[in-house]
Amino acid sequence: MIYQRGLALTLPLQQKQATLVRQVLPKLADQIMAEPGWPALAVTLNNAKTAGHDPATLLVQAMGHRELDTAGSLSDVLVWRLHRLADLDPHPATGHPAPTPASAVLPAQPRRTR
């Protein structure tokens, strides 16, 4: 879902996010933007900005949390980290609440009979 929202970003917004990534992460920018998860990262950076955060600062913080050498997808890891750092709603455009984690769902209690 977030990937589709990234694909729907206007070209100027995509370019703005690409410029930001190139400025903040110059050595990794080409790799990140070549990954399938790049559209999701672009929309996440845009959402962070819309929510009042500085996306450049968040990217620096996200990169500093732990190493990324073993990550299969830098963009996916950064999306995950940015969502947590900025406390972003994972479904902002849908109007639906985020699904409840399965571990938080309580089983139905059997009815008592008299």
mmCIF file of N, CA and C in Angstrom, residues 8-50:
data_model
loop_
_atom_site.group_PDB
_atom_site.id
_atom_site.type_symbol
_atom_site.label_atom_id
_atom_site.label_comp_id
_atom_site.label_asym_id
_atom_site.label_seq_id
_atom_site.Cartn_x
_atom_site.Cartn_y
_atom_site.Cartn_z
ATOM 1 N N ALA A 8 2.462 7.025 -6.764
ATOM 2 C CA ALA A 8 1.517 8.081 -7.119
ATOM 3 C C ALA A 8 2.055 9.487 -6.833
ATOM 4 N N LEU A 9 3.241 9.590 -6.206
ATOM 5 C CA LEU A 9 3.814 10.915 -5.949
ATOM 6 C C LEU A 9 4.035 11.645 -7.268
ATOM 7 N N THR A 10 3.807 12.928 -7.254
ATOM 8 C CA THR A 10 4.063 13.723 -8.453
ATOM 9 C C THR A 10 5.562 13.730 -8.741
ATOM 10 N N LEU A 11 5.906 13.964 -9.990
ATOM 11 C CA LEU A 11 7.314 13.994 -10.381
ATOM 12 C C LEU A 11 8.109 15.036 -9.584
ATOM 13 N N PRO A 12 7.593 16.244 -9.377
ATOM 14 C CA PRO A 12 8.352 17.210 -8.566
ATOM 15 C C PRO A 12 8.621 16.715 -7.136
ATOM 16 N N LEU A 13 7.638 16.043 -6.525
ATOM 17 C CA LEU A 13 7.853 15.511 -5.175
ATOM 18 C C LEU A 13 8.866 14.367 -5.184
ATOM 19 N N GLN A 14 8.802 13.506 -6.201
ATOM 20 C CA GLN A 14 9.788 12.431 -6.316
ATOM 21 C C GLN A 14 11.191 13.006 -6.444
ATOM 22 N N GLN A 15 11.324 14.025 -7.272
ATOM 23 C CA GLN A 15 12.632 14.648 -7.481
ATOM 24 C C GLN A 15 13.127 15.334 -6.216
ATOM 25 N N LYS A 16 12.219 15.949 -5.486
ATOM 26 C CA LYS A 16 12.586 16.605 -4.226
ATOM 27 C C LYS A 16 13.140 15.578 -3.233
ATOM 28 N N GLN A 17 12.483 14.423 -3.144
ATOM 29 C CA GLN A 17 12.946 13.384 -2.217
ATOM 30 C C GLN A 17 14.263 12.781 -2.696
ATOM 31 N N ALA A 18 14.423 12.621 -4.003
ATOM 32 C CA ALA A 18 15.685 12.105 -4.546
ATOM 33 C C ALA A 18 16.831 13.064 -4.247
ATOM 34 N N THR A 19 16.582 14.354 -4.397
ATOM 35 C CA THR A 19 17.607 15.360 -4.089
ATOM 36 C C THR A 19 17.987 15.296 -2.615
ATOM 37 N N LEU A 20 17.002 15.158 -1.758
ATOM 38 C CA LEU A 20 17.253 15.057 -0.320
ATOM 39 C C LEU A 20 18.132 13.845 -0.007
ATOM 40 N N VAL A 21 17.792 12.687 -0.577
ATOM 41 C CA VAL A 21 18.571 11.472 -0.323
ATOM 42 C C VAL A 21 19.995 11.635 -0.856
ATOM 43 N N ARG A 22 20.138 12.251 -1.997
ATOM 44 C CA ARG A 22 21.482 12.483 -2.563
ATOM 45 C C ARG A 22 22.307 13.413 -1.680
ATOM 46 N N GLN A 23 21.665 14.394 -1.061
ATOM 47 C CA GLN A 23 22.380 15.323 -0.186
ATOM 48 C C GLN A 23 22.774 14.671 1.139
ATOM 49 N N VAL A 24 21.847 13.916 1.710
ATOM 50 C CA VAL A 24 22.068 13.337 3.039
ATOM 51 C C VAL A 24 22.884 12.049 2.975
ATOM 52 N N LEU A 25 22.648 11.238 1.955
ATOM 53 C CA LEU A 25 23.296 9.929 1.841
ATOM 54 C C LEU A 25 23.963 9.784 0.469
ATOM 55 N N PRO A 26 24.938 10.636 0.157
ATOM 56 C CA PRO A 26 25.490 10.648 -1.206
ATOM 57 C C PRO A 26 26.088 9.312 -1.658
ATOM 58 N N LYS A 27 26.703 8.571 -0.761
ATOM 59 C CA LYS A 27 27.338 7.307 -1.148
ATOM 60 C C LYS A 27 26.335 6.174 -1.347
ATOM 61 N N LEU A 28 25.161 6.300 -0.765
ATOM 62 C CA LEU A 28 24.158 5.232 -0.837
ATOM 63 C C LEU A 28 22.963 5.588 -1.708
ATOM 64 N N ALA A 29 22.878 6.832 -2.154
ATOM 65 C CA ALA A 29 21.684 7.316 -2.853
ATOM 66 C C ALA A 29 21.351 6.496 -4.091
ATOM 67 N N ASP A 30 22.338 6.231 -4.943
ATOM 68 C CA ASP A 30 22.052 5.478 -6.166
ATOM 69 C C ASP A 30 21.518 4.086 -5.852
ATOM 70 N N GLN A 31 22.109 3.432 -4.866
ATOM 71 C CA GLN A 31 21.658 2.097 -4.478
ATOM 72 C C GLN A 31 20.227 2.146 -3.944
ATOM 73 N N ILE A 32 19.955 3.109 -3.073
ATOM 74 C CA ILE A 32 18.620 3.225 -2.471
ATOM 75 C C ILE A 32 17.571 3.490 -3.538
ATOM 76 N N MET A 33 17.869 4.392 -4.461
ATOM 77 C CA MET A 33 16.875 4.761 -5.470
ATOM 78 C C MET A 33 16.703 3.691 -6.554
ATOM 79 N N ALA A 34 17.614 2.742 -6.620
ATOM 80 C CA ALA A 34 17.483 1.638 -7.574
ATOM 81 C C ALA A 34 16.674 0.472 -6.986
ATOM 82 N N GLU A 35 16.423 0.496 -5.698
ATOM 83 C CA GLU A 35 15.697 -0.593 -5.038
ATOM 84 C C GLU A 35 14.196 -0.499 -5.296
ATOM 85 N N PRO A 36 13.514 -1.640 -5.261
ATOM 86 C CA PRO A 36 12.058 -1.628 -5.432
ATOM 87 C C PRO A 36 11.339 -0.823 -4.351
ATOM 88 N N GLY A 37 11.934 -0.678 -3.177
ATOM 89 C CA GLY A 37 11.304 0.045 -2.074
ATOM 90 C C GLY A 37 11.481 1.552 -2.118
ATOM 91 N N TRP A 38 12.168 2.051 -3.145
ATOM 92 C CA TRP A 38 12.400 3.506 -3.229
ATOM 93 C C TRP A 38 11.103 4.318 -3.205
ATOM 94 N N PRO A 39 10.050 3.961 -3.956
ATOM 95 C CA PRO A 39 8.828 4.767 -3.891
ATOM 96 C C PRO A 39 8.249 4.862 -2.480
ATOM 97 N N ALA A 40 8.336 3.779 -1.719
ATOM 98 C CA ALA A 40 7.844 3.796 -0.339
ATOM 99 C C ALA A 40 8.675 4.742 0.519
ATOM 100 N N LEU A 41 9.982 4.765 0.300
ATOM 101 C CA LEU A 41 10.837 5.685 1.054
ATOM 102 C C LEU A 41 10.531 7.128 0.665
ATOM 103 N N ALA A 42 10.341 7.389 -0.625
ATOM 104 C CA ALA A 42 10.045 8.743 -1.083
ATOM 105 C C ALA A 42 8.759 9.266 -0.444
ATOM 106 N N VAL A 43 7.711 8.445 -0.422
ATOM 107 C CA VAL A 43 6.452 8.902 0.172
ATOM 108 C C VAL A 43 6.577 9.016 1.692
ATOM 109 N N THR A 44 7.381 8.176 2.317
ATOM 110 C CA THR A 44 7.591 8.275 3.762
ATOM 111 C C THR A 44 8.304 9.578 4.108
ATOM 112 N N LEU A 45 9.304 9.948 3.329
ATOM 113 C CA LEU A 45 9.989 11.230 3.550
ATOM 114 C C LEU A 45 9.019 12.389 3.363
ATOM 115 N N ASN A 46 8.174 12.302 2.355
ATOM 116 C CA ASN A 46 7.177 13.343 2.119
ATOM 117 C C ASN A 46 6.180 13.412 3.280
ATOM 118 N N ASN A 47 5.743 12.261 3.767
ATOM 119 C CA ASN A 47 4.815 12.227 4.901
ATOM 120 C C ASN A 47 5.445 12.805 6.157
ATOM 121 N N ALA A 48 6.723 12.530 6.360
ATOM 122 C CA ALA A 48 7.425 13.083 7.522
ATOM 123 C C ALA A 48 7.454 14.609 7.451
ATOM 124 N N LYS A 49 7.741 15.135 6.277
ATOM 125 C CA LYS A 49 7.752 16.586 6.078
ATOM 126 C C LYS A 49 6.367 17.168 6.338
ATOM 127 N N THR A 50 5.341 16.527 5.795
ATOM 128 C CA THR A 50 3.962 16.982 5.986
ATOM 129 C C THR A 50 3.566 16.958 7.456
#
